Coordinates of C-alpha atoms and ligand atoms in Angstrom, one line a residue:
X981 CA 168.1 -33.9 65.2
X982 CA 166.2 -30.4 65.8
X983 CA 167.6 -28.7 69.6
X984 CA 164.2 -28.1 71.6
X985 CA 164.1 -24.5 72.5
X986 CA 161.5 -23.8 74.7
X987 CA 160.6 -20.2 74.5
X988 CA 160.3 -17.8 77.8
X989 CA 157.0 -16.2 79.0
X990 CA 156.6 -12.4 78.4
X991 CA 157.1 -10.3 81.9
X992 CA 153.4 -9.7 83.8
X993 CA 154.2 -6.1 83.5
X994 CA 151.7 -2.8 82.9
X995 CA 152.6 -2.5 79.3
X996 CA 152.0 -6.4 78.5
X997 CA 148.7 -6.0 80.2
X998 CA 147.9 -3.2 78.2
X999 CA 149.4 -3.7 74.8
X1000 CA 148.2 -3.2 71.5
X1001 CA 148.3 -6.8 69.6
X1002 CA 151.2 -7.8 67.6
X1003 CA 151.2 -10.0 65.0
X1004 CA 152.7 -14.3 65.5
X1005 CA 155.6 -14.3 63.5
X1006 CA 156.6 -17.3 61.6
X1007 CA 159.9 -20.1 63.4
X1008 CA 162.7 -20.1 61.3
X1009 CA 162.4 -23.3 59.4
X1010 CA 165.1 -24.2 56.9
X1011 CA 167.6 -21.9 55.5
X1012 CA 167.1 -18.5 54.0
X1013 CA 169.6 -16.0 52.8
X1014 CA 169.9 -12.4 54.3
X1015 CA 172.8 -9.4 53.7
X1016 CA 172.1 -9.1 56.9
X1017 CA 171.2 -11.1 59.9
X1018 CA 170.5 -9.7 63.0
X1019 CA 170.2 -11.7 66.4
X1020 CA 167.8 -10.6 69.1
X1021 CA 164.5 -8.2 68.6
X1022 CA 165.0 -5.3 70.6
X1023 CA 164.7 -2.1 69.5
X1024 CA 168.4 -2.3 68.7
X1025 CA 167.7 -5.2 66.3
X1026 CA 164.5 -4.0 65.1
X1027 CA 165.7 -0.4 64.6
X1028 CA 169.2 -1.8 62.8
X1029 CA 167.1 -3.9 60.5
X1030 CA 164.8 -0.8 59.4
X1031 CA 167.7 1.3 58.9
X1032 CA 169.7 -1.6 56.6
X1033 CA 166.0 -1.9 54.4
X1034 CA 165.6 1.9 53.9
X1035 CA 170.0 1.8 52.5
X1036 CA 168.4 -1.5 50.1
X1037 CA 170.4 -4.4 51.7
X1038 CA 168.4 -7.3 53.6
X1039 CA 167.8 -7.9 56.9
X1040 CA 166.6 -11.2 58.7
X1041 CA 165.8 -10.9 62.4
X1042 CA 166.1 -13.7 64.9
X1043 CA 164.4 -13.8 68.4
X1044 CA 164.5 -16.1 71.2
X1045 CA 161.3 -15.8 72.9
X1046 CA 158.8 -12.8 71.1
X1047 CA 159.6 -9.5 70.1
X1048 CA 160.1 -7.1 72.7
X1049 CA 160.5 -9.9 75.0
X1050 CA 163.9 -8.3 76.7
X1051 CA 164.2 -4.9 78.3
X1052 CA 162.7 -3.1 75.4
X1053 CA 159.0 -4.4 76.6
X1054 CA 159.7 -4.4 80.3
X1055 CA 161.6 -1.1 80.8
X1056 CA 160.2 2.1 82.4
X1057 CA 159.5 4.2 79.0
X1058 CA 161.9 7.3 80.2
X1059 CA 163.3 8.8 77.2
X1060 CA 166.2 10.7 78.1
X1061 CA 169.3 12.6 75.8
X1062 CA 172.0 11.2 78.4
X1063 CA 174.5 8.6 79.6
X1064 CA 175.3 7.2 82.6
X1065 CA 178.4 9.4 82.7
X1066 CA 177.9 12.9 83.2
X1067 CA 178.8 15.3 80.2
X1068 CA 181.0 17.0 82.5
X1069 CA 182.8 14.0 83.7
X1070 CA 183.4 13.7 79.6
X1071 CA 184.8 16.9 79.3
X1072 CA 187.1 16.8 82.5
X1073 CA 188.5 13.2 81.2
X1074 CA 188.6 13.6 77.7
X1075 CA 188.0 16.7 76.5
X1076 CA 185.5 19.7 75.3
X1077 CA 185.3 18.1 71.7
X1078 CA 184.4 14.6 73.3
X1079 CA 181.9 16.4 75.4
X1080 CA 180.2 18.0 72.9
X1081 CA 180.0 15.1 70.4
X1082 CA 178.6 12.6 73.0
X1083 CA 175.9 15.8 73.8
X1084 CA 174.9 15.5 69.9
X1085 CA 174.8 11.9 70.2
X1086 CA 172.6 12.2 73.3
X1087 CA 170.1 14.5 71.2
X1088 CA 169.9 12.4 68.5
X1089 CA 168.6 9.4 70.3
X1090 CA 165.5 11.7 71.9
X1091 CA 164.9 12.6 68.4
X1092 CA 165.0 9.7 66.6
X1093 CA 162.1 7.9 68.7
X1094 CA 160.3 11.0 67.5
X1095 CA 161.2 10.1 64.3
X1096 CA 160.4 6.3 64.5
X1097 CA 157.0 6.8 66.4
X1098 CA 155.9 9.3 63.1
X1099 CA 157.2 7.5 60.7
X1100 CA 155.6 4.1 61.7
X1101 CA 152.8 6.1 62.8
X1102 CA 153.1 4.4 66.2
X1103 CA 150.3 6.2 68.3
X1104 CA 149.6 4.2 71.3
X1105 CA 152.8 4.2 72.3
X1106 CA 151.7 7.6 73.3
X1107 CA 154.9 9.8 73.1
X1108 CA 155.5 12.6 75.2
X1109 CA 158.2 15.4 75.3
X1110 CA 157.1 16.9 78.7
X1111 CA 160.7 16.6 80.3
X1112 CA 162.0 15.2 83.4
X1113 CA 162.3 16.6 86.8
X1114 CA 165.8 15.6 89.1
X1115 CA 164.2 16.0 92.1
X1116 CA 166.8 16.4 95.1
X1117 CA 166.5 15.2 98.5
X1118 CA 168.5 17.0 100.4
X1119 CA 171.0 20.5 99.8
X1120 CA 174.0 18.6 99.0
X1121 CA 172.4 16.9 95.7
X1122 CA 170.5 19.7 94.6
X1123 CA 173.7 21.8 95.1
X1124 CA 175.5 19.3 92.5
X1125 CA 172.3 18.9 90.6
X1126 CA 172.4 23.0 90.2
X1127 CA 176.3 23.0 89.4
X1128 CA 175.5 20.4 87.0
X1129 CA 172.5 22.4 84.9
X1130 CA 174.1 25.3 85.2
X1131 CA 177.5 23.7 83.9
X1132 CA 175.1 22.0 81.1
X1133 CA 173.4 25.8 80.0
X1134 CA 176.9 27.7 79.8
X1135 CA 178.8 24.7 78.1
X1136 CA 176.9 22.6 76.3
X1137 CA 174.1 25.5 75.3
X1138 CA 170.9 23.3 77.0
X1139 CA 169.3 26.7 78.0
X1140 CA 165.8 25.1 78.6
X1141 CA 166.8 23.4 81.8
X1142 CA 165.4 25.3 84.4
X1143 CA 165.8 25.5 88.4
X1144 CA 163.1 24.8 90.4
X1145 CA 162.5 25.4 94.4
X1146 CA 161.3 22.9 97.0
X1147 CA 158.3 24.4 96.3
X1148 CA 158.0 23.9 92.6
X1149 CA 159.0 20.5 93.1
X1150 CA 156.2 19.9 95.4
X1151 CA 153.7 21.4 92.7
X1152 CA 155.6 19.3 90.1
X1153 CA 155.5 16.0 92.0
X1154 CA 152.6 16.9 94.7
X1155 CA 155.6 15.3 97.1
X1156 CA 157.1 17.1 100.1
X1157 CA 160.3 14.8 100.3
X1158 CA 162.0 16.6 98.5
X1159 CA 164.2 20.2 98.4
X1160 CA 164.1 21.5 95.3
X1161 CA 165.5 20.2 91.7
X1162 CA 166.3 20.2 88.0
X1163 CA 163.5 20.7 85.3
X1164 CA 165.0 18.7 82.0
X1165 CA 162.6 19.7 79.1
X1166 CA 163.6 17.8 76.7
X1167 CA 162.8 14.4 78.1
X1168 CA 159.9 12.0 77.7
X1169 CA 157.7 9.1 78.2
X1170 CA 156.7 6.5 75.9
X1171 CA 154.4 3.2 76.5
X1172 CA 158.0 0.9 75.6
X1173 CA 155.9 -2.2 74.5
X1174 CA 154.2 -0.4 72.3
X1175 CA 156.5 0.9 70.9
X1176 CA 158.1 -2.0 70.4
X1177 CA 155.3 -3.7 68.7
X1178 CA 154.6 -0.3 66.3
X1179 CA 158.4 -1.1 65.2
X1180 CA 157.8 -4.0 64.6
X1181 CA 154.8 -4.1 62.8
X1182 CA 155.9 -1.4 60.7
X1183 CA 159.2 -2.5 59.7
X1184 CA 157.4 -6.2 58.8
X1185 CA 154.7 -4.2 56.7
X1186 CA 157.7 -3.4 54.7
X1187 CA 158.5 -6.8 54.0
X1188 CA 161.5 -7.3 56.8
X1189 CA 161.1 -10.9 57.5
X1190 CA 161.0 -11.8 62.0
X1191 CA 161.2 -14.9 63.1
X1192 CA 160.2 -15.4 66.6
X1193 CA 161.0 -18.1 69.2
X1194 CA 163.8 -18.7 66.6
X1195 CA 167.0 -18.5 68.9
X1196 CA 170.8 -17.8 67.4
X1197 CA 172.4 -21.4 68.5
X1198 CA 175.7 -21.7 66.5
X1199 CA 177.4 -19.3 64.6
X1200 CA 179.5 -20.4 62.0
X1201 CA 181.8 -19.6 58.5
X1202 CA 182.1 -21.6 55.4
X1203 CA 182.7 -19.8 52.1
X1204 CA 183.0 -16.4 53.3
X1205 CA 179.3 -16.4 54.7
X1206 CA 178.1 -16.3 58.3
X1207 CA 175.8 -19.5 59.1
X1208 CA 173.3 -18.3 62.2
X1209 CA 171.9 -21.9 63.2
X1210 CA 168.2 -21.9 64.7
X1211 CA 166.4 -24.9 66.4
X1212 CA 165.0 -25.6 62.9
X1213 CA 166.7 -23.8 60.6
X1214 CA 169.6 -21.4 59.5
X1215 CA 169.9 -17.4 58.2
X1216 CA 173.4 -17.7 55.3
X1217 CA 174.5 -13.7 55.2
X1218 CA 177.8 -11.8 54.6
X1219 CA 177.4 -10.0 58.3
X1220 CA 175.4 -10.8 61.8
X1221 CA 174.3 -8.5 64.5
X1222 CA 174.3 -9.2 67.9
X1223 CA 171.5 -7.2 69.5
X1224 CA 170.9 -9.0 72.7
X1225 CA 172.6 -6.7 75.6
X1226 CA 171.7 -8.4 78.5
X1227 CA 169.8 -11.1 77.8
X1228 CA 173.4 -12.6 75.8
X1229 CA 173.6 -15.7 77.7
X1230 CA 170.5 -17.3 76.7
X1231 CA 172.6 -19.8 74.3
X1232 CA 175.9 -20.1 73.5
X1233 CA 176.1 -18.3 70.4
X1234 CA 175.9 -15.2 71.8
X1235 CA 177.5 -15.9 75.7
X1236 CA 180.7 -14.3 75.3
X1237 CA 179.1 -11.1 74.5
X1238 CA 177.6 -11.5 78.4
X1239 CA 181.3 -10.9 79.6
X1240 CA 181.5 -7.2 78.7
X1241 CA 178.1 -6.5 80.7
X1242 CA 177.4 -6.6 84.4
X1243 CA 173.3 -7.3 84.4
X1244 CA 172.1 -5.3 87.0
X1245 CA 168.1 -6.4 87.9
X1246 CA 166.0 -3.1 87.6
X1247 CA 162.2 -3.2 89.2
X1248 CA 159.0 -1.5 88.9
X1249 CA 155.6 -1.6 90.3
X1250 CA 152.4 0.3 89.4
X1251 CA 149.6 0.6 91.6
X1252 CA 145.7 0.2 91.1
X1253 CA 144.8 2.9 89.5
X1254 CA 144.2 6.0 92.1
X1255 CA 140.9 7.8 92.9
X1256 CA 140.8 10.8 90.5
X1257 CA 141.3 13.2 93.2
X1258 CA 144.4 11.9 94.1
X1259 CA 145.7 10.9 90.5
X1260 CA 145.0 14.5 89.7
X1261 CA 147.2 15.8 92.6
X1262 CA 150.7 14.0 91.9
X1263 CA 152.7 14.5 89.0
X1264 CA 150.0 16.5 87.3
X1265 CA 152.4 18.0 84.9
X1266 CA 152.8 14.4 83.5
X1267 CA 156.7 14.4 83.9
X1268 CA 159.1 11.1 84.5
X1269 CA 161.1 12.1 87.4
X1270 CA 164.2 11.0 89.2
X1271 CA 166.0 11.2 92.4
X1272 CA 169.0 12.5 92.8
X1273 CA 169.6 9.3 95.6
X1274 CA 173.0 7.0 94.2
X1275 CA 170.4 4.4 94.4
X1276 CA 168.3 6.0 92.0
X1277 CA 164.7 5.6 91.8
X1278 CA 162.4 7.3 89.6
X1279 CA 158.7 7.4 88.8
X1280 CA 155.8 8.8 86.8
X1281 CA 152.1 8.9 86.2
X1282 CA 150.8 6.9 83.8
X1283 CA 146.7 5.6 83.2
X1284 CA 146.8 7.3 86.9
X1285 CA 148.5 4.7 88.0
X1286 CA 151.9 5.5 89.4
X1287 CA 155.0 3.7 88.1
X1288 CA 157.9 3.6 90.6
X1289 CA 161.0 1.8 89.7
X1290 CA 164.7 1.0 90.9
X1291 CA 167.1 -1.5 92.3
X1292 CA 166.0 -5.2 92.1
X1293 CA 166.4 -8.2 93.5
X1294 CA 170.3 -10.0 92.6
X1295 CA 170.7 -12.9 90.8
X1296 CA 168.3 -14.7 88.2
X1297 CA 164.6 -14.3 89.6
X1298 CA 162.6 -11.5 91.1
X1299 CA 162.3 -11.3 94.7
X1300 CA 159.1 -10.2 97.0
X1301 CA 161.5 -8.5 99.2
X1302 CA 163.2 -6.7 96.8
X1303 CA 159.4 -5.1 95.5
X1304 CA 158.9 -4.0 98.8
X1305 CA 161.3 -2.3 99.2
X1306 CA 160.9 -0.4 96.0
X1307 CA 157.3 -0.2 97.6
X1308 CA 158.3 1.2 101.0
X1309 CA 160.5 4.0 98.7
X1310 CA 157.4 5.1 97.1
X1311 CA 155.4 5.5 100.2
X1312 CA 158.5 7.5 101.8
X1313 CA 157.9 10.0 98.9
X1314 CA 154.0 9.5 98.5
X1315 CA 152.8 8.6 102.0
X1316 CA 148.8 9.2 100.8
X1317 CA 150.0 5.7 98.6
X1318 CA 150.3 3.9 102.0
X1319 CA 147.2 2.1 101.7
X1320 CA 147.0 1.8 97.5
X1321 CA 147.6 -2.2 96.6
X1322 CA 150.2 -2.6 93.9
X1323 CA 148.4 -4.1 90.8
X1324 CA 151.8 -5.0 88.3
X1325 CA 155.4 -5.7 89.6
X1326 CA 157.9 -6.7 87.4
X1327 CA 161.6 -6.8 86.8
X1328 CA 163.9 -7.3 83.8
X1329 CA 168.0 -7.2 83.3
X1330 CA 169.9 -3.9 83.1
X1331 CA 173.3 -4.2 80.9
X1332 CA 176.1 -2.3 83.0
X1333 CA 179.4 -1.6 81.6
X1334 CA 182.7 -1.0 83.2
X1335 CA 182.6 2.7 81.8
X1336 CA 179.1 3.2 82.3
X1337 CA 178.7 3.9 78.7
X1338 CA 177.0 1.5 75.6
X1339 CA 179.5 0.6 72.8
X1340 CA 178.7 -0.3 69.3
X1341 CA 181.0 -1.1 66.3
X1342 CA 183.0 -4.4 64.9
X1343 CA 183.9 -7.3 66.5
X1344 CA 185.5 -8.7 63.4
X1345 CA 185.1 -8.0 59.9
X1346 CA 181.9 -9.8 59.4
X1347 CA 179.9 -9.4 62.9
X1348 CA 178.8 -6.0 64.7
X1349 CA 177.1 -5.4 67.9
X1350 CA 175.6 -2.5 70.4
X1351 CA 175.4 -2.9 73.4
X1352 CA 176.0 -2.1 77.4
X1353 CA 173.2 0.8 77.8
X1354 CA 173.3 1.0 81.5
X1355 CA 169.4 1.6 82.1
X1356 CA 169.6 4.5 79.9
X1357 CA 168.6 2.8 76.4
X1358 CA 164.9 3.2 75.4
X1359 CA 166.4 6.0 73.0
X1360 CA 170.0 5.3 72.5
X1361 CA 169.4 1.6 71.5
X1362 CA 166.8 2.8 69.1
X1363 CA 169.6 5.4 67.7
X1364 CA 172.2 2.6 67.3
X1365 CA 170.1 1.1 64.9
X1366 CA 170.9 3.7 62.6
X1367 CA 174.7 3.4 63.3
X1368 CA 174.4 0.0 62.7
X1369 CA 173.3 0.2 59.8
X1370 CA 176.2 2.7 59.2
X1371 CA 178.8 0.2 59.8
X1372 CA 176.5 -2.2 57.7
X1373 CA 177.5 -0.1 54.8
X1374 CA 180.8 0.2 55.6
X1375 CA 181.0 3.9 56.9
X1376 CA 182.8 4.9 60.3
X1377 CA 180.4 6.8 62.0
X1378 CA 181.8 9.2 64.7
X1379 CA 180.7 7.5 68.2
X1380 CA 183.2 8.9 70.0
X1381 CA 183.1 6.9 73.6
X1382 CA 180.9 4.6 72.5
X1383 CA 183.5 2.8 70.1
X1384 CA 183.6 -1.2 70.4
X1385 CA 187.3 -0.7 71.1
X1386 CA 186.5 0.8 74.3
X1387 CA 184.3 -2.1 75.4
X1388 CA 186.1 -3.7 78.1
X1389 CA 185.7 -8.1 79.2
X1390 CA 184.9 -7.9 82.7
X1391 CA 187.6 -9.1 85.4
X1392 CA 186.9 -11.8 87.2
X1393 CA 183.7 -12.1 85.6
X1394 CA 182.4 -15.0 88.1
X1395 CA 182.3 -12.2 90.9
X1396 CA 180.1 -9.8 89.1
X1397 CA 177.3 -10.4 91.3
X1398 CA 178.9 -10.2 94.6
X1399 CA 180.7 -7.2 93.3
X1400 CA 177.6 -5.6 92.2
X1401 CA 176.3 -6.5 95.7
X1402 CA 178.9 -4.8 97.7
X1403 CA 178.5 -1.5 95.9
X1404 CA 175.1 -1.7 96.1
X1405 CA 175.3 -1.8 99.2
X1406 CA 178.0 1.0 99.6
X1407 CA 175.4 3.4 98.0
X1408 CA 172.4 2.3 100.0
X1409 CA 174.4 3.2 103.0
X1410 CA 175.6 6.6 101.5
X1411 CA 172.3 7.3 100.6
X1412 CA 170.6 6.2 104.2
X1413 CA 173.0 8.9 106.5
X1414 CA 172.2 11.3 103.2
X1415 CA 175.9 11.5 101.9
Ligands
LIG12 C1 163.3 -2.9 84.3 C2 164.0 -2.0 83.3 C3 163.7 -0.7 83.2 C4 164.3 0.2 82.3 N1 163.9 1.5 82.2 C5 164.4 2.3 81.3 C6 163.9 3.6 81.1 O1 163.0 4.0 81.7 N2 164.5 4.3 80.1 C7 165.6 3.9 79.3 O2 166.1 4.6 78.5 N3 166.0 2.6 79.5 C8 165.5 1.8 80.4 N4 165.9 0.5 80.5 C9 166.9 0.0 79.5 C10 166.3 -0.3 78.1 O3 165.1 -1.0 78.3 C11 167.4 -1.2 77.3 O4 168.6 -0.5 77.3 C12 166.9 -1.4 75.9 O5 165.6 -1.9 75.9 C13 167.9 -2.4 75.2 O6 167.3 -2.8 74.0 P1 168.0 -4.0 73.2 O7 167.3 -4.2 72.0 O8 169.5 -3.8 73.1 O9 167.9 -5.3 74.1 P2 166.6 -6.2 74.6 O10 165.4 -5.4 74.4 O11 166.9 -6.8 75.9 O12 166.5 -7.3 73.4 C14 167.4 -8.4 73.4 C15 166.7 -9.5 72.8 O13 167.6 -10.5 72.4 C16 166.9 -11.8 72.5 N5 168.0 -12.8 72.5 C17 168.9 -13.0 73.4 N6 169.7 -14.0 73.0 C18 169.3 -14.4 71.8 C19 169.7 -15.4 70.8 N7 170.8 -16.2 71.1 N8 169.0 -15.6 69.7 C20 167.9 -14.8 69.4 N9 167.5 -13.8 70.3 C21 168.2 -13.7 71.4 C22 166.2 -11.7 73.8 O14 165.1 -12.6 73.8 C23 165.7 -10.2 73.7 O15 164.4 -10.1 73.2 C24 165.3 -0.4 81.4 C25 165.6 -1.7 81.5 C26 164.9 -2.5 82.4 C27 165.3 -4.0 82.4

């Protein structure tokens, strides 16, 4: 007898609300044949099956709920060329070859949502390159901030970042908070659902075959084939992908990829959109921008709306108090926002690794994965599509830290939470007396 799945609702979010349409693809029903097939439509999944059509393989995608339904439709749209670590931290612990490799790396994931966005002719998701300011609040982190850029210009040759006084911040953000920062100009903003959905349009006007509220239930050999069971039907191919970071543990088949991540709840809300005086007087450069907090936050401008996002609630479900808080950080750094209602909060699973860095590669000789972005994947999940399909083909691509080998299980996995808890709360503190 067919297992009921019963697929999830979509996140209330900005970008649902204003996304363009996308397409009902078909349920999985009965078995097809694949090269290929790839579990969970992210832009990691939807990115490695575009790259495994262009080398002339086949791909078969297989999502849950919709496309886009994870963090790819629900995530802030900051593009950004970094990791978690810092590229000095790389260098100090492994070297200036490392360094420099994980820098390219970096790049190439800024670039290659250029590339996917002109290729697919994706333009509402309304790219933009117009950087992203570190904005510092106090003269300890914008001393380390400094150190850090100017570390980045002499050894890693980023000479476009660029200083900036309190004052520039203050014209850059139309915010007082804050004591002066880092101007990143290779950064961006994208609309990420829309993106999503220009993916995967595109990829399916190419004949890639999606199948939507199709979950990966059972994954199993015979013959030398993989066997990827669905509520009502099956996907026979020589390798599977397991593109579902983390969102893993929505069924079994893909559970035991949910012990190498720590899912960390990331927020946002976005106001009512702002009377056009004030919308014209904060973040008119039209920027993403960060604190340099340990408890990060970060906002932007978008629709003049702003979007201000950070730290959720723990556990499995959003909590009110959790959006206030993010609300009472915003009107610390915008006070004129004090009376603006909030029109869209929504929140959505971050995958944390214990190196702070993604991994990608082999998990045996017939299934791959990427995962473990640590907030930081709108680009580098659309990137390791391409390696993907690298390893697909059976080259070693040079990912340097990012090698599965390097992914670590979790200890004590059942304590993640109250782990992630305590240090949360370590940095809140640091960050409340301003360490
Ligand atoms: C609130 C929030 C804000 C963020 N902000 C930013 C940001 O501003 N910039 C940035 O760079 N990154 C950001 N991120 C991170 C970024 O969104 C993710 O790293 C990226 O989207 C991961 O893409 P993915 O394709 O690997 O996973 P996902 O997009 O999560 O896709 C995984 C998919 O797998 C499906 N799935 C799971 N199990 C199965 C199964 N068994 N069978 C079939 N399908 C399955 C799920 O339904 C899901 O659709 C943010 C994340 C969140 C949650």
């Amino acid at each position: 007898m067919a297992e009921v799945w019963t697929p999830m609702a979509s996140a209330n979010s900005l970008w649902a609300s204003t996304a363009t349409p996308l397409r009902t693809f078909p349920v999985l029903s009965g078995e097809v044949q694949a090269d290929v097939v790839i579990i969970g439509a992210g832009y990691t999944g939807l990115s490695a099956a575009h790259h495994i059509a262009k080398s002339g393989l086949v791909p078969v995608v297989l999502e849950a709920n919709r496309p886009g339904w994870g963090a790819s439709g629900r995530n802030g749209g900051v593009i950004t060329a970094k990791f978690r670590q810092s590229f000095r931290g790389i260098d100090a612990a492994h070297g200036r070859a490392m360094a420099k490799r994980m820098h390219e790396i970096a790049y190439e994931s800024t670039e290659i949502v250029e590339e996917l966005v002109s290729e697919f002719g994706i333009t509402a998701a309304r790219l933009t390159r117009t950087g992203q300011v570190k904005a510092a609040h106090n003269h300890a982190t914008l001393k380390a901030a400094i150190d850090e850029a100017e570390w980045m210009k002499r050894e890693m040759g980023d000479a476009e970042v660029r200083i900036l006084d309190a004052h520039e911040v203050r014209e850059e953000t139309g915010s007082t908070a804050f004591v002066g920062g880092v101007l990143n100009p290779g950064s961006g903003g994208i609309h990420p659902l829309n993106y999503l959905h220009g993916l995967a349009e595109g990829i399916a006007a190419r004949g890639v075959a999606i199948y939507q509220e199709s979950p990966a239930l059972r994954i199993r050999r015979e013959n030398g084939l993989s066997i990827v069971e669905t509520p009502e039907g099956a996907v026979r191919a020589r390798q599977v992908i397991i593109a579902t970071n983390s969102y893993s543990d929505l069924t079994d088949a893909t559970r035991h990829m949910q012990h190498t991540l720590v899912p960390f709840r990331s927020a946002i809300i976005a106001t009512d959109r702002l009377p056009h005086n004030l919308a014209g007087s904060l973040m008119p450069s039209g920027r993403t921008y960060t604190e340099t907090k340990r408890m990060m936050r970060w906002f932007r401008m978008v629709d003049d709306r702003v979007i201000f996002g950070g730290r959720g609630a723990f556990g499995k479900q959003d909590s009110e108090a959790a959006f206030d808080a993010l609300r009472k950080a915003m009107v610390g750094i915008f006070p004129e926002l004090n009376d603006t209602p909030l029109a869209f909060k929504w929140s959505g699973l971050v995958g944390m690794t214990l190196d702070s860095m993604p991994h990608i590669g082999r998990l045996d000789d017939h299934t791959l994965f990427s995962m473990g972005y640590n907030g930081a994947g709108v680009a580098m999940s659309s990137l390791m599509g391409r390696y993907l399909a690298a390893f697909v083909r059976g080259e070693q691509p040079e990912v340097g830290l990012l090698d599965a080998s390097r992914l670590k299980v979790i200890p004590f996995y059942p304590l993640r939470e109250p782990a992630v808890r305590m240090v949360a709360g370590w940095y809140q503190f640091l960050d409340a007396i301003g360490q």
